[in-house]
Coordinates of C-alpha atoms in Angstrom, one line a residue:
M279 CA -5.4 21.0 16.7
T280 CA -8.4 18.9 17.0
N281 CA -9.7 20.5 13.9
R282 CA -6.8 19.8 11.9
L283 CA -6.6 16.2 13.0
D284 CA -10.2 15.6 12.3
S285 CA -9.6 16.8 8.8
Q286 CA -6.6 14.4 8.4
L287 CA -8.9 11.6 9.7
E288 CA -11.5 12.4 7.2
F289 CA -9.0 12.3 4.6
L290 CA -7.8 8.9 5.7
L291 CA -11.1 7.1 5.8
E292 CA -12.3 8.6 2.5
A293 CA -9.0 7.0 0.9
D294 CA -10.4 3.8 2.3
K295 CA -13.0 3.7 -0.5
L296 CA -10.2 3.0 -2.9
R297 CA -10.2 -0.6 -2.1
Q298 CA -13.9 -0.8 -3.9
V299 CA -12.3 0.3 -7.1
E300 CA -11.6 -2.6 -9.1
R301 CA -9.1 -2.7 -12.0
A302 CA -9.2 -4.7 -15.2
N303 CA -6.0 -6.9 -14.4
L304 CA -6.1 -9.9 -12.5
I305 CA -3.9 -10.7 -9.0
L306 CA -1.4 -13.2 -9.7
D307 CA -3.3 -16.5 -9.4
C308 CA -6.1 -15.1 -11.4
S309 CA -8.7 -15.7 -9.1
R310 CA -10.1 -12.3 -9.0
R311 CA -9.5 -8.6 -10.2
E312 CA -7.0 -6.5 -8.3
N313 CA -8.5 -3.7 -6.7
S314 CA -6.4 0.0 -6.7
A315 CA -5.8 -0.1 -3.2
E316 CA -3.7 -3.2 -3.3
H317 CA -2.3 -2.3 -6.6
S318 CA -0.9 0.8 -5.0
W319 CA 0.8 -1.2 -2.2
H320 CA 2.4 -3.7 -4.6
L321 CA 3.7 -0.7 -6.8
A322 CA 5.1 0.8 -3.8
L323 CA 6.8 -2.4 -2.9
Y324 CA 8.2 -2.5 -6.7
A325 CA 9.5 1.1 -5.9
L326 CA 11.5 -0.1 -2.4
V327 CA 12.8 -3.4 -4.3
L328 CA 13.6 -2.2 -7.8
A329 CA 15.2 1.1 -6.5
P330 CA 18.9 -0.2 -7.6
L331 CA 17.6 -0.1 -10.9
A332 CA 16.3 3.5 -11.1
A333 CA 18.0 6.3 -12.8
P334 CA 20.9 8.3 -10.9
H335 CA 19.4 10.9 -8.5
V336 CA 15.7 9.2 -8.2
E337 CA 14.6 9.6 -4.7
T338 CA 12.9 5.9 -3.8
S339 CA 11.1 7.3 -0.6
R340 CA 9.1 10.1 -3.3
V341 CA 8.6 7.5 -5.9
I342 CA 6.8 5.5 -3.1
K343 CA 4.6 8.6 -2.1
M344 CA 3.8 9.2 -5.7
L345 CA 2.4 5.6 -5.9
L346 CA 1.0 5.3 -2.6
L347 CA -1.7 8.3 -3.7
H348 CA -1.7 8.3 -7.7
D349 CA -4.8 6.4 -8.1
L350 CA -6.7 7.9 -5.4
V351 CA -8.8 10.3 -8.0
E352 CA -10.1 6.9 -9.1
I353 CA -12.2 7.1 -5.7
D354 CA -14.5 9.5 -8.2
V355 CA -13.6 8.8 -11.4
G356 CA -13.0 4.9 -11.4
D357 CA -10.6 3.0 -13.4
H358 CA -10.0 2.9 -17.3
P359 CA -8.6 -0.1 -18.8
I360 CA -6.0 1.1 -21.5
N361 CA -7.6 -1.1 -24.4
L362 CA -10.8 0.5 -24.2
A363 CA -11.9 3.5 -26.2
T364 CA -11.9 6.3 -23.9
D365 CA -11.8 10.1 -24.0
W366 CA -8.6 10.7 -21.9
E367 CA -8.6 14.1 -22.0
A368 CA -12.0 14.0 -20.3
V369 CA -10.7 11.6 -18.0
A370 CA -7.7 13.8 -17.2
E371 CA -10.2 16.8 -16.4
A372 CA -12.2 14.7 -14.2
E373 CA -9.1 13.3 -12.4
Q374 CA -8.0 16.9 -11.6
L375 CA -11.1 17.7 -10.3
A376 CA -11.1 14.4 -8.1
A377 CA -7.9 15.4 -6.8
K378 CA -8.7 18.8 -5.8
R379 CA -11.8 17.4 -3.7
I380 CA -10.1 14.7 -2.0
F381 CA -6.9 16.3 -1.1
G382 CA -8.9 19.5 -0.2
L383 CA -9.9 17.4 2.7
L384 CA -6.5 17.7 4.5
P385 CA -5.2 20.9 6.1
S386 CA -4.1 23.4 3.5
D387 CA -0.4 22.7 3.8
Q388 CA -1.0 18.8 3.3
E389 CA -3.2 19.8 0.3
A390 CA -0.6 21.5 -1.2
E391 CA 2.0 18.6 -0.6
L392 CA 0.1 15.7 -1.9
L393 CA -1.5 17.5 -4.8
A394 CA 1.6 19.0 -6.1
L395 CA 3.2 15.4 -5.7
W396 CA 0.2 13.8 -7.5
Q397 CA 0.3 16.3 -10.7
E398 CA 4.2 15.5 -10.6
F399 CA 3.3 12.0 -11.2
E400 CA 0.9 12.8 -13.7
A401 CA 3.1 15.4 -15.8
N402 CA 5.7 12.7 -15.7
Q403 CA 8.6 15.0 -16.0
S404 CA 10.6 14.4 -13.4
A405 CA 13.3 11.7 -12.7
D406 CA 11.1 10.6 -9.8
A407 CA 8.1 11.0 -11.6
R408 CA 9.2 8.8 -14.6
F409 CA 10.6 5.8 -12.6
A410 CA 6.9 5.8 -10.8
K411 CA 5.3 5.9 -14.2
Q412 CA 7.5 2.8 -15.6
L413 CA 6.7 0.9 -12.5
D414 CA 3.0 1.6 -12.8
R415 CA 3.2 0.4 -16.6
C416 CA 5.4 -2.7 -15.9
Q417 CA 3.9 -4.2 -12.9
P418 CA 0.3 -4.9 -14.6
V419 CA 2.4 -6.6 -17.6
F420 CA 4.5 -8.8 -15.1
Q421 CA 1.2 -9.5 -13.2
T422 CA -0.2 -10.9 -16.5
L423 CA 2.5 -12.7 -18.1
Y424 CA 3.6 -14.4 -14.7
G425 CA -0.4 -15.4 -14.0
A426 CA -1.3 -18.6 -13.0
D427 CA -4.0 -19.1 -15.8
P428 CA -4.1 -15.7 -17.7
V429 CA -7.3 -15.0 -19.8
P430 CA -6.3 -14.9 -23.6
E431 CA -7.2 -11.6 -24.0
H432 CA -5.2 -10.0 -21.2
L433 CA -2.1 -11.6 -22.9
E434 CA -2.7 -9.8 -26.1
I435 CA -3.7 -6.5 -24.3
A436 CA 0.0 -7.0 -22.6
R437 CA 1.6 -7.5 -26.1
E438 CA -0.4 -4.5 -27.6
T439 CA 0.8 -1.9 -24.9
L440 CA 4.3 -3.1 -25.2
N441 CA 4.5 -3.1 -28.9
G442 CA 3.1 0.6 -29.5
G443 CA 0.9 0.9 -26.5
R444 CA 1.8 2.7 -23.1
A445 CA 4.3 0.3 -21.9
S446 CA 6.2 0.7 -25.2
S447 CA 8.0 3.6 -23.5
L448 CA 9.7 0.7 -21.1
E449 CA 11.9 0.0 -24.1
D450 CA 13.7 3.2 -23.7
E451 CA 13.1 4.3 -20.1
F452 CA 13.3 0.7 -18.5
P453 CA 15.1 -1.8 -21.0
E454 CA 15.7 -4.5 -18.6
A455 CA 11.7 -4.7 -18.0
F456 CA 10.8 -4.2 -21.7
A457 CA 13.1 -7.1 -22.3
H458 CA 12.2 -9.6 -19.8
A459 CA 8.5 -8.9 -20.7
Q460 CA 9.3 -9.7 -24.6
E461 CA 11.1 -12.7 -23.4
L462 CA 7.8 -14.0 -21.6
L463 CA 6.0 -13.6 -24.8
G464 CA 8.3 -15.5 -26.7
N465 CA 10.7 -12.7 -28.4
P466 CA 14.1 -13.2 -27.4
S467 CA 16.3 -10.4 -26.3
T468 CA 20.1 -9.6 -25.9
T469 CA 19.3 -7.2 -23.4
C470 CA 20.6 -8.3 -19.8
S471 CA 17.9 -8.5 -17.1
T472 CA 19.4 -10.2 -14.3
E473 CA 19.2 -7.3 -12.0
L474 CA 15.3 -7.3 -12.6
T475 CA 14.8 -11.1 -12.8
S476 CA 16.6 -11.6 -9.6
R477 CA 14.2 -9.5 -7.6
L478 CA 10.9 -10.6 -9.7
P479 CA 10.3 -13.9 -7.6
F480 CA 9.9 -11.9 -4.4
L481 CA 7.6 -9.3 -5.8
N482 CA 5.7 -12.1 -7.4
E483 CA 5.5 -14.1 -4.2
S484 CA 4.4 -10.8 -2.3
D485 CA 1.2 -11.0 -4.5
G486 CA -0.4 -13.6 -2.1
L487 CA -0.6 -10.9 0.7
K488 CA -3.5 -10.0 -1.2
H489 CA -5.1 -13.4 -0.3
V490 CA -4.5 -12.7 3.4
L491 CA -7.8 -11.7 5.2
R492 CA -7.7 -9.8 8.2
A493 CA -10.5 -9.5 11.2
T494 CA -11.0 -6.0 10.5
H495 CA -13.5 -5.0 7.9
V496 CA -13.2 -2.2 5.2
G497 CA -15.2 0.9 6.1
D498 CA -18.4 0.4 4.5
G499 CA -18.6 -3.3 6.1
S500 CA -19.0 -5.1 3.0
R501 CA -15.9 -7.5 3.4
Q502 CA -12.8 -8.2 5.4
E503 CA -9.7 -6.1 4.4
N504 CA -6.7 -7.7 3.1
S505 CA -3.0 -7.4 4.5
A506 CA -2.0 -5.7 1.3
E507 CA -4.6 -3.1 1.0
H508 CA -4.0 -2.9 5.0
S509 CA -0.3 -2.3 4.2
W510 CA -1.4 0.4 1.9
H511 CA -3.8 2.1 3.9
I512 CA -1.4 2.5 7.1
M513 CA 1.4 3.7 5.1
L514 CA -0.9 6.7 4.4
Y515 CA -1.6 7.1 7.6
A516 CA 1.8 7.2 8.7
W517 CA 2.5 9.9 6.1
V518 CA -0.2 12.1 6.9
L519 CA -0.1 11.9 10.9
A520 CA 3.5 11.7 11.1
E521 CA 3.6 15.3 13.1
Y522 CA 1.9 13.6 15.9
S523 CA 4.8 11.2 16.6
A524 CA 5.9 11.3 20.5
S525 CA 9.4 11.4 19.3
K526 CA 11.4 12.6 16.3
I527 CA 11.2 10.0 13.4
D528 CA 12.4 9.2 9.9
T529 CA 8.8 9.0 8.4
N530 CA 10.3 7.3 5.3
R531 CA 11.6 4.6 7.4
S532 CA 8.6 4.1 9.3
M533 CA 6.6 3.6 6.1
Q534 CA 9.1 1.3 4.5
M535 CA 8.5 -0.5 7.6
L536 CA 4.7 -0.8 7.1
L537 CA 5.3 -1.6 3.6
L538 CA 7.1 -4.7 4.6
H539 CA 5.7 -5.6 8.2
D540 CA 2.7 -8.0 6.8
I541 CA 4.9 -9.8 4.3
V542 CA 5.5 -12.8 6.8
E543 CA 1.5 -13.3 6.9
I544 CA 1.9 -15.2 3.5
D545 CA 3.1 -18.2 5.5
A546 CA 2.1 -17.1 9.0
G547 CA -1.4 -16.0 8.4
D548 CA -2.8 -12.7 10.5
A549 CA -3.5 -12.9 13.9
P550 CA -6.0 -10.7 15.2
I551 CA -5.3 -8.8 18.1
H552 CA -8.5 -9.7 20.2
G553 CA -8.0 -13.4 19.3
N554 CA -6.1 -16.3 21.3
I555 CA -2.7 -16.1 20.1
D556 CA 0.5 -18.2 20.9
H557 CA 2.7 -15.4 20.9
A558 CA 5.7 -17.7 20.7
A559 CA 4.4 -20.1 18.4
L560 CA 3.4 -16.8 16.0
A561 CA 6.8 -15.3 16.5
A562 CA 8.5 -18.7 15.4
K563 CA 6.4 -18.8 12.2
E564 CA 7.0 -15.0 11.2
E565 CA 10.7 -15.5 11.9
A566 CA 10.8 -18.4 9.3
A567 CA 8.4 -16.7 7.1
A568 CA 10.9 -13.6 7.2
M569 CA 13.7 -16.1 6.1
R570 CA 11.9 -17.8 3.4
L571 CA 10.1 -14.8 1.8
F572 CA 13.2 -12.2 2.0
G573 CA 15.6 -15.0 1.3
L574 CA 14.1 -14.6 -2.5
L575 CA 15.9 -11.4 -3.0
P576 CA 19.6 -10.9 -3.6
E577 CA 21.8 -10.9 -0.4
G578 CA 21.9 -7.3 0.4
Q579 CA 18.2 -6.7 0.0
K580 CA 17.2 -10.0 1.9
E581 CA 19.7 -8.3 4.9
K582 CA 18.4 -4.8 4.8
F583 CA 14.9 -5.9 4.7
T584 CA 14.9 -8.6 7.3
V585 CA 16.9 -5.9 9.5
L586 CA 14.0 -3.6 9.1
W587 CA 11.3 -6.3 9.7
R588 CA 12.7 -7.3 12.9
E589 CA 13.5 -3.5 13.8
F590 CA 9.7 -3.2 13.4
E591 CA 8.9 -6.2 15.3
A592 CA 11.0 -4.8 18.3
A593 CA 9.2 -1.8 18.4
E594 CA 12.4 0.0 20.4
S595 CA 13.4 2.5 17.9
N596 CA 11.3 5.9 17.7
D597 CA 10.5 4.9 13.9
A598 CA 9.3 1.4 14.9
V599 CA 7.2 2.6 18.0
Y600 CA 5.5 5.2 15.8
A601 CA 5.0 2.5 12.7
K602 CA 3.4 0.0 15.6
S603 CA 1.1 3.0 17.0
I604 CA 0.0 3.5 13.4
D605 CA -0.5 0.1 12.7
R606 CA -3.1 -0.3 15.9
V607 CA -5.0 3.0 15.1
Q608 CA -5.9 2.2 11.6
P609 CA -8.3 -0.6 12.4
V610 CA -10.3 1.4 15.6
L611 CA -11.2 3.8 12.8
L612 CA -12.4 1.3 10.2
N613 CA -14.6 -0.6 13.2
L614 CA -16.1 2.9 14.2
E615 CA -16.9 3.3 10.4
N616 CA -18.6 0.0 10.2
G617 CA -20.7 -0.3 13.3
G618 CA -18.3 -2.2 15.4
G619 CA -16.5 -5.0 13.3
S620 CA -14.2 -6.9 14.8
W621 CA -15.5 -5.8 18.1
V622 CA -18.7 -7.1 17.8
K623 CA -17.2 -10.5 16.4
Y624 CA -14.7 -10.8 19.5
K625 CA -17.0 -9.1 22.2
V626 CA -14.2 -6.6 23.2
S627 CA -14.7 -4.1 25.9
L628 CA -13.5 -0.8 26.2
D629 CA -11.0 -2.0 28.5
Q630 CA -9.6 -4.1 26.2
I631 CA -9.3 -1.8 23.5
D632 CA -7.2 0.6 26.0
A633 CA -5.1 -2.1 27.2
R634 CA -4.3 -3.8 23.7
V635 CA -4.7 -0.7 21.3
G636 CA -4.7 2.3 23.4
R637 CA -1.3 1.4 25.4
K638 CA 0.6 1.2 22.1
V639 CA -0.6 4.1 20.5
L640 CA -0.2 6.3 23.2
Q641 CA 3.5 5.1 23.1
G642 CA 4.1 6.6 19.3
A643 CA 1.2 9.0 18.5
P644 CA -0.5 10.0 22.1
K645 CA -2.6 13.1 20.3
V646 CA -4.0 10.9 17.6
W647 CA -5.1 8.3 20.5
Q648 CA -6.7 11.2 22.5
Q649 CA -8.7 12.2 19.5
V650 CA -9.5 8.5 18.6
R651 CA -10.4 7.5 22.2
A652 CA -12.9 10.0 22.5
R653 CA -14.8 8.6 19.2
V654 CA -14.6 5.1 20.8
K655 CA -15.8 6.1 23.8
V656 CA -19.2 7.4 22.3
W657 CA -19.5 4.0 20.2
F658 CA -19.1 2.1 23.5
D659 CA -21.6 4.1 25.5
C660 CA -24.1 4.1 22.6
A661 CA -23.6 0.2 22.2
V662 CA -24.0 -0.4 26.0

């Protein structure tokens, strides 16, 4: 069991490196490039929010999983902008090798599961993969066209990819997205895109989560992580470590909670677990944020997402208890990777770790905490 968990944690820490892969497109306010981890989180959110627009029989939970892992190969091969001359056959071959290496860090059963899902996405043959690909093609276009101050070259790339490039497939496969993108470029359309455009304000506003900095640093210690890439990372944690849940759970519901749980930080900010927090004031701010942000969605989704977020906050159901435990354990492993991180900044003791983190993780994933706590103790013994 220990060797299995060691392998799973090794994979999850390797996945952290996706945060260092910069993409060509900018985040919505055009202040910097997007990285592939936060891009993957935003795509997972697109999948959840735009699920009503998917073809019949598309399984949203599988689409979300595909999008969480689809760019992991970029850890080895990098991102390749669609407008540059590229040997795509060589890239595909390199990505296959990267997939085998990265997913090969996992126990053999999970290696086979994740590799097969990644290959299904790449093949683009199943209904789930086609919808995932459609989202991967339209999100960068909308991020450019809704950008605060888009680069003229990026606007031209968006135009070209819609008119004969990769995103041209949207005309047949996701006509609402194609039509709305053309409208944003000044080309009127007769296709009704209301089902899409009623949800884009929420998806665009959610881009702000990429600006919310957390106390925890990324694994190499080079910078603080943001809440969007954090949400992506802990969704992977929840998926890979689900077998260690103390109770029977619906892993997909726990992952959806983690997809949404930090959205409120766009308004309320991050509250470091080892900081001095007025919990009543924070709860009020987060509730108001949930009302404003989820209120940007159509009524049915507004209610559904608000209920799911509140369930996570209450941490009473099995799904929420597990999700909360995963939310606590990931920063611990990052701190171990980067030399202590926020523990050093906040002068945290091992007793505080046990009280503020261990207690929560023990409720939802006790075997995970036993393993991680042993690593934490070694760090504190050496730090004294």
